[in-house]
Amino acid sequence: MASKKKKKSPAKEAMTTVVVMRLYIAGRAPNSLKAIANLEAICRRHLKDTYKLEIVDVCEHPRRALDDGILVTPSLAKLSPKPGANVIGNLSDTGSVLAALGVNLKLAT
């Protein structure tokens, strides 16, 4: 007897995908602190435990920022899943951040 594998529904598959991001900030600059707070709120509300976030302070690691092509902070880079995306600014526009991350608002709410 052949066994059938159940396909995950698109909603469940979207919820189990881990979004890998890197946020570049400039020390304790006001926009950097806002970007961290806004991104943490977005992740807490919409991504729950399905994300990995690395925060890179370009004041402490300028070479890394240059190697990654970062010229402006704060800057969020979505690394995975593909395609990658970048968002510049304090990340106060939740809809734009979620769109860049590939998160469907209907699934995320």
Short mmCIF file of C-alpha atoms in Angstrom, two decimals:
data_model
loop_
_atom_site.label_atom_id
_atom_site.label_comp_id
_atom_site.label_asym_id
_atom_site.label_seq_id
_atom_site.Cartn_x
_atom_site.Cartn_y
_atom_site.Cartn_z
CA MET A 1 0.00 0.00 0.00
CA ALA A 2 1.43 3.30 -1.09
CA SER A 3 1.54 6.01 1.47
CA LYS A 4 0.52 9.52 0.65
CA LYS A 5 2.34 12.49 2.01
CA LYS A 6 0.15 15.36 2.96
CA LYS A 7 1.16 18.65 1.45
CA LYS A 8 1.34 21.54 3.84
CA SER A 9 -1.20 24.22 3.19
CA PRO A 10 0.30 27.48 1.95
CA ALA A 11 -0.68 29.14 5.23
CA LYS A 12 1.15 26.55 7.37
CA GLU A 13 4.14 26.53 5.04
CA ALA A 14 4.38 30.33 5.23
CA MET A 15 4.24 30.22 9.02
CA THR A 16 7.07 27.65 9.28
CA THR A 17 9.45 29.47 6.96
CA VAL A 18 12.24 31.11 8.92
CA VAL A 19 13.06 34.63 7.80
CA VAL A 20 16.73 35.49 8.24
CA MET A 21 17.49 39.21 8.54
CA ARG A 22 20.38 41.50 9.31
CA LEU A 23 19.82 45.00 10.66
CA TYR A 24 22.66 47.50 10.28
CA ILE A 25 22.59 50.34 12.80
CA ALA A 26 24.85 53.23 13.80
CA GLY A 27 25.43 52.93 17.53
CA ARG A 28 22.72 54.51 19.67
CA ALA A 29 21.56 57.03 17.06
CA PRO A 30 17.83 57.81 17.45
CA ASN A 31 16.83 56.28 14.10
CA SER A 32 18.83 53.15 14.89
CA LEU A 33 17.08 52.72 18.24
CA LYS A 34 13.70 53.28 16.55
CA ALA A 35 14.53 50.73 13.88
CA ILE A 36 15.42 48.12 16.52
CA ALA A 37 12.23 48.79 18.49
CA ASN A 38 10.03 48.79 15.38
CA LEU A 39 11.58 45.61 14.00
CA GLU A 40 11.30 43.81 17.33
CA ALA A 41 7.61 44.76 17.50
CA ILE A 42 7.02 43.56 13.94
CA CYS A 43 8.80 40.28 14.61
CA ARG A 44 6.96 39.73 17.90
CA ARG A 45 3.56 40.36 16.33
CA HIS A 46 3.92 38.91 12.84
CA LEU A 47 6.82 36.44 12.80
CA LYS A 48 6.66 34.97 16.32
CA ASP A 49 9.45 32.36 16.48
CA THR A 50 9.99 32.10 12.73
CA TYR A 51 12.85 34.55 12.30
CA LYS A 52 16.53 35.02 12.94
CA LEU A 53 17.83 38.52 13.41
CA GLU A 54 21.41 39.71 13.57
CA ILE A 55 22.08 43.33 14.49
CA VAL A 56 25.34 44.80 13.19
CA ASP A 57 26.59 48.10 14.62
CA VAL A 58 28.52 49.71 11.80
CA CYS A 59 30.35 51.96 14.30
CA GLU A 60 31.89 48.84 15.82
CA HIS A 61 32.22 46.86 12.58
CA PRO A 62 32.70 49.37 9.72
CA ARG A 63 34.58 46.91 7.53
CA ARG A 64 31.72 44.44 7.63
CA ALA A 65 29.24 47.11 6.57
CA LEU A 66 31.47 48.10 3.67
CA ASP A 67 31.92 44.48 2.63
CA ASP A 68 28.12 44.04 2.68
CA GLY A 69 27.62 47.22 0.64
CA ILE A 70 25.87 49.16 3.41
CA LEU A 71 26.08 52.91 2.90
CA VAL A 72 23.06 54.06 4.93
CA THR A 73 21.79 53.16 8.39
CA PRO A 74 19.50 51.93 9.65
CA SER A 75 19.24 49.35 6.90
CA LEU A 76 17.47 45.99 7.07
CA ALA A 77 18.57 43.18 4.77
CA LYS A 78 16.40 40.10 4.26
CA LEU A 79 18.84 37.29 3.59
CA SER A 80 16.54 34.28 3.42
CA PRO A 81 14.28 33.01 1.98
CA LYS A 82 15.13 34.30 -1.47
CA PRO A 83 14.68 36.77 -3.03
CA GLY A 84 16.58 39.09 -0.76
CA ALA A 85 15.34 42.57 -0.02
CA ASN A 86 16.51 45.76 1.68
CA VAL A 87 14.60 48.36 3.64
CA ILE A 88 16.21 51.65 4.64
CA GLY A 89 14.95 53.83 7.47
CA ASN A 90 13.56 53.42 10.97
CA LEU A 91 11.14 50.65 9.85
CA SER A 92 8.07 52.54 11.08
CA ASP A 93 6.04 51.50 8.01
CA THR A 94 5.03 47.99 9.07
CA GLY A 95 3.32 47.22 5.78
CA SER A 96 6.42 48.04 3.75
CA VAL A 97 8.65 46.01 6.05
CA LEU A 98 6.34 42.98 5.88
CA ALA A 99 6.09 43.29 2.09
CA ALA A 100 9.89 43.37 1.83
CA LEU A 101 10.11 40.33 4.08
CA GLY A 102 7.55 38.50 1.95
CA VAL A 103 5.07 38.17 4.79
CA ASN A 104 1.43 38.22 3.80
CA LEU A 105 -0.48 40.43 6.22
CA LYS A 106 -3.54 38.15 6.06
CA LEU A 107 -1.45 35.15 7.12
CA ALA A 108 0.52 37.12 9.68
CA THR A 109 -2.41 38.58 11.61
#
